[in-house]
Amino acid sequence: MNDLLERLRDRGWRLTAQRRVVAQVLDGDHVHFTADEIHARAVELLPEISRATVYNTLGELVSLGEVLEVSTDGRAKRYDPNAHHAHQHLVCSSCGAIRDVHPADDPIAALPAAERFGFTIAAVEITYRGLCPDCAAAQH
Amino acid sequence: MNDLLERLRDRGWRLTAQRRVVAQVLDGDHVHFTADEIHARAVELLPEISRATVYNTLGELVSLGEVLEVSTDGRAKRYDPNAHHAHQHLVCSSCGAIRDVHPADDPIAALPAAERFGFTIAAVEITYRGLCPDCAAAQH
DNA sequence: CGCCACATTAGACAGAGTCCAAGTCAATAT
DNA sequence: ATATTGACTTGGACTCTGTCTAATGTGGCG
């Protein structure tokens, strides 16, 4: 993730303290924070950073393809820095825990041509839902 | 869809004019309206119906399993009356058109046990994204 | 027909995200 | 090293979705 800042500088990004801090919060591959969670963590590193800047930076990271936007719950979007390895998400219906998972086959191939209605399919997002082991154990 | 009202009466629903109108708006299998679109159409049939009632009714239809909630764009949720046939969604990235589609194989089976992390998987939601024929043609 | 538990209503409220005008600063040129 | 400038940041107002509440209305049973 530290080469993220380098890739961004190569693309003409100005390296500001705020952008560094957002990148730092997103560091790590198994992180799925909301924008507000990212803002809260960023404030601890740089107290004067504003919500608008966090939103701006996340939006730019998403359109550069460095971060993925996932909305698994219809509430706040979450930001996934693991954008360079195709993966899908497994979500616990009870506690909301999220894991990155990898289906065995290319999920796009599973859609027959007759079901594509002439669309050019570019991407697929899959959310598996179920109970995580902890929540399943707590059912009684 | 007209037997929807009958199923609901059997389940103890009170048949009010408002609920009838919401059911009528949802009639048809290829409809993916937002709550506000449903409200706007309902108002044409019953001018005094309120937003809150539309939300209440949709919420009840969803928990009864008569209607599916889909959020394909991170913005307003859409309500899909085609809840009795398992299906997934194909969305145009440009105009937002939505089609119901049916993958060839059971999508849950495509997730290997080693990728389930002990979760009990109950459901899967898939969104295929791409350009519809019209938008692809309009690219130039 | 009358009752009353269930429905509906309007509007206030809340969460998530966007927009804007004014101020600040990173990177380049001098 | 300093000046310059356009990109970046800020805070607050604003929009959009959706939820909640207290007051009012009504479907369907007895």
Short mmCIF file of N, CA and C in Angstrom, two decimals, chain A residues 30-124:
data_model
loop_
_atom_site.label_atom_id
_atom_site.label_comp_id
_atom_site.label_asym_id
_atom_site.label_seq_id
_atom_site.Cartn_x
_atom_site.Cartn_y
_atom_site.Cartn_z
N HIS A 30 -7.44 -6.12 4.41
CA HIS A 30 -8.69 -6.75 4.85
C HIS A 30 -9.59 -5.75 5.55
N VAL A 31 -9.53 -4.54 5.07
CA VAL A 31 -10.17 -3.43 5.71
C VAL A 31 -11.39 -3.03 4.88
N HIS A 32 -12.51 -2.80 5.53
CA HIS A 32 -13.73 -2.41 4.81
C HIS A 32 -14.43 -1.31 5.58
N PHE A 33 -13.81 -0.14 5.64
CA PHE A 33 -14.35 0.95 6.44
C PHE A 33 -15.37 1.77 5.67
N THR A 34 -16.27 2.41 6.40
CA THR A 34 -17.13 3.43 5.79
C THR A 34 -16.34 4.74 5.73
N ALA A 35 -16.87 5.69 4.95
CA ALA A 35 -16.20 6.98 4.84
C ALA A 35 -16.08 7.64 6.22
N ASP A 36 -17.09 7.51 7.05
CA ASP A 36 -17.02 8.14 8.36
C ASP A 36 -16.01 7.46 9.27
N GLU A 37 -15.89 6.14 9.15
CA GLU A 37 -14.88 5.44 9.94
C GLU A 37 -13.49 5.88 9.50
N ILE A 38 -13.31 6.02 8.20
CA ILE A 38 -12.02 6.48 7.70
C ILE A 38 -11.76 7.89 8.20
N HIS A 39 -12.77 8.73 8.17
CA HIS A 39 -12.60 10.09 8.67
C HIS A 39 -12.21 10.08 10.15
N ALA A 40 -12.90 9.27 10.94
CA ALA A 40 -12.61 9.22 12.38
C ALA A 40 -11.16 8.81 12.62
N ARG A 41 -10.69 7.81 11.88
CA ARG A 41 -9.31 7.36 12.06
C ARG A 41 -8.33 8.40 11.55
N ALA A 42 -8.70 9.07 10.47
CA ALA A 42 -7.81 10.08 9.90
C ALA A 42 -7.66 11.25 10.87
N VAL A 43 -8.74 11.60 11.55
CA VAL A 43 -8.68 12.73 12.48
C VAL A 43 -7.68 12.47 13.60
N GLU A 44 -7.51 11.21 13.98
CA GLU A 44 -6.55 10.90 15.03
C GLU A 44 -5.12 11.17 14.58
N LEU A 45 -4.90 11.09 13.27
CA LEU A 45 -3.56 11.32 12.74
C LEU A 45 -3.35 12.76 12.32
N LEU A 46 -4.46 13.43 12.00
CA LEU A 46 -4.38 14.79 11.45
C LEU A 46 -5.68 15.49 11.84
N PRO A 47 -5.71 16.08 13.02
CA PRO A 47 -6.97 16.52 13.62
C PRO A 47 -7.81 17.44 12.74
N GLU A 48 -7.20 18.23 11.89
CA GLU A 48 -8.00 19.22 11.17
C GLU A 48 -8.54 18.71 9.83
N ILE A 49 -8.37 17.45 9.51
CA ILE A 49 -8.86 16.96 8.22
C ILE A 49 -10.39 16.96 8.20
N SER A 50 -10.94 17.39 7.07
CA SER A 50 -12.39 17.53 7.01
C SER A 50 -13.04 16.33 6.32
N ARG A 51 -14.32 16.17 6.63
CA ARG A 51 -15.09 15.10 6.00
C ARG A 51 -15.07 15.24 4.48
N ALA A 52 -15.23 16.46 4.00
CA ALA A 52 -15.29 16.67 2.54
C ALA A 52 -14.02 16.16 1.87
N THR A 53 -12.87 16.39 2.49
CA THR A 53 -11.61 15.93 1.89
C THR A 53 -11.56 14.42 1.86
N VAL A 54 -12.03 13.77 2.92
CA VAL A 54 -12.04 12.31 2.92
C VAL A 54 -12.92 11.82 1.78
N TYR A 55 -14.10 12.39 1.63
CA TYR A 55 -14.97 11.99 0.51
C TYR A 55 -14.31 12.26 -0.83
N ASN A 56 -13.70 13.44 -0.99
CA ASN A 56 -13.03 13.75 -2.25
C ASN A 56 -11.95 12.73 -2.55
N THR A 57 -11.11 12.47 -1.57
CA THR A 57 -9.98 11.57 -1.78
C THR A 57 -10.46 10.16 -2.11
N LEU A 58 -11.46 9.69 -1.36
CA LEU A 58 -11.97 8.35 -1.65
C LEU A 58 -12.55 8.29 -3.06
N GLY A 59 -13.29 9.33 -3.44
CA GLY A 59 -13.86 9.34 -4.79
C GLY A 59 -12.79 9.28 -5.86
N GLU A 60 -11.69 10.00 -5.63
CA GLU A 60 -10.59 9.98 -6.60
C GLU A 60 -9.92 8.61 -6.63
N LEU A 61 -9.70 8.03 -5.47
CA LEU A 61 -9.08 6.71 -5.42
C LEU A 61 -9.96 5.69 -6.15
N VAL A 62 -11.27 5.83 -6.00
CA VAL A 62 -12.16 4.90 -6.68
C VAL A 62 -12.09 5.09 -8.18
N SER A 63 -12.09 6.35 -8.65
CA SER A 63 -12.10 6.49 -10.11
C SER A 63 -10.74 6.17 -10.71
N LEU A 64 -9.69 6.21 -9.93
CA LEU A 64 -8.39 5.74 -10.42
C LEU A 64 -8.27 4.21 -10.34
N GLY A 65 -9.27 3.56 -9.75
CA GLY A 65 -9.22 2.10 -9.66
C GLY A 65 -8.31 1.59 -8.56
N GLU A 66 -7.95 2.45 -7.61
CA GLU A 66 -7.06 2.02 -6.54
C GLU A 66 -7.84 1.45 -5.35
N VAL A 67 -9.10 1.82 -5.27
CA VAL A 67 -9.94 1.39 -4.14
C VAL A 67 -11.30 1.02 -4.71
N LEU A 68 -11.93 0.02 -4.10
CA LEU A 68 -13.26 -0.41 -4.53
C LEU A 68 -14.32 0.08 -3.58
N GLU A 69 -15.47 0.47 -4.15
CA GLU A 69 -16.59 0.90 -3.35
C GLU A 69 -17.53 -0.29 -3.25
N VAL A 70 -17.88 -0.68 -2.04
CA VAL A 70 -18.83 -1.79 -1.91
C VAL A 70 -19.96 -1.36 -0.99
N SER A 71 -21.19 -1.65 -1.40
CA SER A 71 -22.30 -1.33 -0.51
C SER A 71 -23.06 -2.60 -0.23
N THR A 72 -22.73 -3.21 0.89
CA THR A 72 -23.27 -4.53 1.22
C THR A 72 -24.54 -4.45 2.05
N ASP A 73 -24.91 -3.28 2.50
CA ASP A 73 -26.01 -3.23 3.45
C ASP A 73 -27.03 -2.13 3.16
N GLY A 74 -26.89 -1.45 2.03
CA GLY A 74 -27.85 -0.41 1.73
C GLY A 74 -27.66 0.82 2.60
N ARG A 75 -26.71 0.77 3.51
CA ARG A 75 -26.42 1.95 4.33
C ARG A 75 -25.14 2.57 3.79
N ALA A 76 -24.23 2.97 4.64
CA ALA A 76 -23.03 3.66 4.14
C ALA A 76 -22.19 2.73 3.26
N LYS A 77 -21.62 3.31 2.20
CA LYS A 77 -20.70 2.57 1.35
C LYS A 77 -19.43 2.27 2.13
N ARG A 78 -18.79 1.18 1.77
CA ARG A 78 -17.51 0.83 2.37
C ARG A 78 -16.43 0.85 1.30
N TYR A 79 -15.21 1.12 1.74
CA TYR A 79 -14.10 1.28 0.81
C TYR A 79 -13.08 0.19 1.03
N ASP A 80 -12.76 -0.51 -0.05
CA ASP A 80 -11.95 -1.73 0.00
C ASP A 80 -10.68 -1.49 -0.78
N PRO A 81 -9.53 -1.42 -0.07
CA PRO A 81 -8.27 -1.11 -0.75
C PRO A 81 -7.71 -2.28 -1.54
N ASN A 82 -8.33 -3.46 -1.41
CA ASN A 82 -7.82 -4.65 -2.10
C ASN A 82 -8.36 -4.67 -3.53
N ALA A 83 -8.03 -3.65 -4.32
CA ALA A 83 -8.65 -3.49 -5.64
C ALA A 83 -7.88 -4.21 -6.74
N HIS A 84 -6.68 -4.68 -6.45
CA HIS A 84 -5.87 -5.26 -7.53
C HIS A 84 -5.97 -6.77 -7.62
N HIS A 85 -6.74 -7.39 -6.72
CA HIS A 85 -7.03 -8.81 -6.83
C HIS A 85 -8.54 -8.97 -6.88
N ALA A 86 -9.07 -9.49 -8.00
CA ALA A 86 -10.52 -9.67 -8.11
C ALA A 86 -11.01 -10.51 -6.94
N HIS A 87 -12.05 -10.07 -6.31
CA HIS A 87 -12.61 -10.87 -5.21
C HIS A 87 -14.04 -10.45 -4.97
N GLN A 88 -14.74 -11.25 -4.18
CA GLN A 88 -16.13 -10.95 -3.87
C GLN A 88 -16.26 -10.86 -2.35
N HIS A 89 -17.48 -10.66 -1.85
CA HIS A 89 -17.63 -10.47 -0.41
C HIS A 89 -18.63 -11.43 0.22
N LEU A 90 -18.28 -11.81 1.45
CA LEU A 90 -19.11 -12.69 2.26
C LEU A 90 -19.45 -11.89 3.51
N VAL A 91 -20.75 -11.73 3.77
CA VAL A 91 -21.20 -10.82 4.83
C VAL A 91 -22.05 -11.57 5.84
N CYS A 92 -21.77 -11.36 7.12
CA CYS A 92 -22.60 -11.98 8.15
C CYS A 92 -23.89 -11.17 8.32
N SER A 93 -25.03 -11.84 8.18
CA SER A 93 -26.33 -11.15 8.24
C SER A 93 -26.61 -10.65 9.64
N SER A 94 -25.89 -11.18 10.62
CA SER A 94 -26.19 -10.79 11.99
C SER A 94 -25.26 -9.68 12.49
N CYS A 95 -23.95 -9.86 12.37
CA CYS A 95 -23.04 -8.86 12.93
C CYS A 95 -22.42 -7.96 11.87
N GLY A 96 -22.61 -8.30 10.59
CA GLY A 96 -22.09 -7.42 9.55
C GLY A 96 -20.64 -7.64 9.17
N ALA A 97 -19.99 -8.63 9.78
CA ALA A 97 -18.59 -8.90 9.43
C ALA A 97 -18.46 -9.17 7.93
N ILE A 98 -17.36 -8.71 7.36
CA ILE A 98 -17.14 -8.87 5.92
C ILE A 98 -15.81 -9.59 5.68
N ARG A 99 -15.84 -10.57 4.79
CA ARG A 99 -14.60 -11.24 4.38
C ARG A 99 -14.48 -11.17 2.86
N ASP A 100 -13.25 -11.06 2.40
CA ASP A 100 -13.00 -11.18 0.97
C ASP A 100 -12.98 -12.67 0.61
N VAL A 101 -13.66 -13.04 -0.47
CA VAL A 101 -13.66 -14.45 -0.89
C VAL A 101 -13.45 -14.55 -2.40
N HIS A 102 -13.10 -15.76 -2.84
CA HIS A 102 -12.76 -15.99 -4.25
C HIS A 102 -13.52 -17.18 -4.78
N PRO A 103 -14.54 -16.95 -5.60
CA PRO A 103 -15.28 -18.07 -6.21
C PRO A 103 -14.36 -18.91 -7.08
N ALA A 104 -14.74 -20.18 -7.27
CA ALA A 104 -13.88 -21.10 -8.01
C ALA A 104 -13.77 -20.71 -9.49
N ASP A 105 -14.88 -20.31 -10.11
CA ASP A 105 -14.84 -20.04 -11.54
C ASP A 105 -15.12 -18.57 -11.80
N ASP A 106 -14.84 -18.15 -13.01
CA ASP A 106 -15.16 -16.78 -13.40
C ASP A 106 -16.67 -16.58 -13.35
N PRO A 107 -17.14 -15.72 -12.46
CA PRO A 107 -18.59 -15.58 -12.30
C PRO A 107 -19.27 -14.99 -13.52
N ILE A 108 -18.55 -14.22 -14.34
CA ILE A 108 -19.19 -13.66 -15.53
C ILE A 108 -19.53 -14.77 -16.52
N ALA A 109 -18.63 -15.78 -16.60
CA ALA A 109 -18.86 -16.88 -17.54
C ALA A 109 -20.14 -17.64 -17.22
N ALA A 110 -20.60 -17.56 -15.97
CA ALA A 110 -21.80 -18.29 -15.57
C ALA A 110 -23.08 -17.69 -16.15
N LEU A 111 -22.97 -16.53 -16.79
CA LEU A 111 -24.18 -15.91 -17.36
C LEU A 111 -24.25 -16.22 -18.85
N PRO A 112 -25.18 -17.08 -19.25
CA PRO A 112 -25.27 -17.51 -20.66
C PRO A 112 -25.52 -16.31 -21.58
N ALA A 113 -25.06 -16.43 -22.81
CA ALA A 113 -25.25 -15.35 -23.79
C ALA A 113 -26.72 -14.97 -23.90
N ALA A 114 -27.59 -15.96 -23.85
CA ALA A 114 -29.03 -15.69 -24.00
C ALA A 114 -29.56 -14.84 -22.86
N GLU A 115 -28.82 -14.76 -21.76
CA GLU A 115 -29.26 -13.99 -20.61
C GLU A 115 -28.56 -12.63 -20.55
N ARG A 116 -27.87 -12.27 -21.63
CA ARG A 116 -27.11 -11.01 -21.55
C ARG A 116 -27.80 -9.86 -22.27
N PHE A 117 -28.82 -10.15 -23.03
CA PHE A 117 -29.65 -9.12 -23.66
C PHE A 117 -28.83 -8.10 -24.43
N GLY A 118 -27.74 -8.56 -25.04
CA GLY A 118 -26.93 -7.66 -25.84
C GLY A 118 -26.00 -6.75 -25.05
N PHE A 119 -26.02 -6.87 -23.74
CA PHE A 119 -25.13 -6.05 -22.91
C PHE A 119 -23.68 -6.49 -23.10
N THR A 120 -22.76 -5.56 -22.98
CA THR A 120 -21.34 -5.85 -22.90
C THR A 120 -20.99 -5.87 -21.41
N ILE A 121 -20.76 -7.05 -20.88
CA ILE A 121 -20.59 -7.13 -19.43
C ILE A 121 -19.15 -6.85 -19.06
N ALA A 122 -18.95 -5.93 -18.13
CA ALA A 122 -17.60 -5.50 -17.78
C ALA A 122 -17.20 -5.95 -16.39
N ALA A 123 -18.16 -6.20 -15.53
CA ALA A 123 -17.81 -6.49 -14.15
C ALA A 123 -18.95 -7.22 -13.48
N VAL A 124 -18.63 -7.81 -12.34
CA VAL A 124 -19.67 -8.49 -11.58
C VAL A 124 -19.38 -8.29 -10.10
#
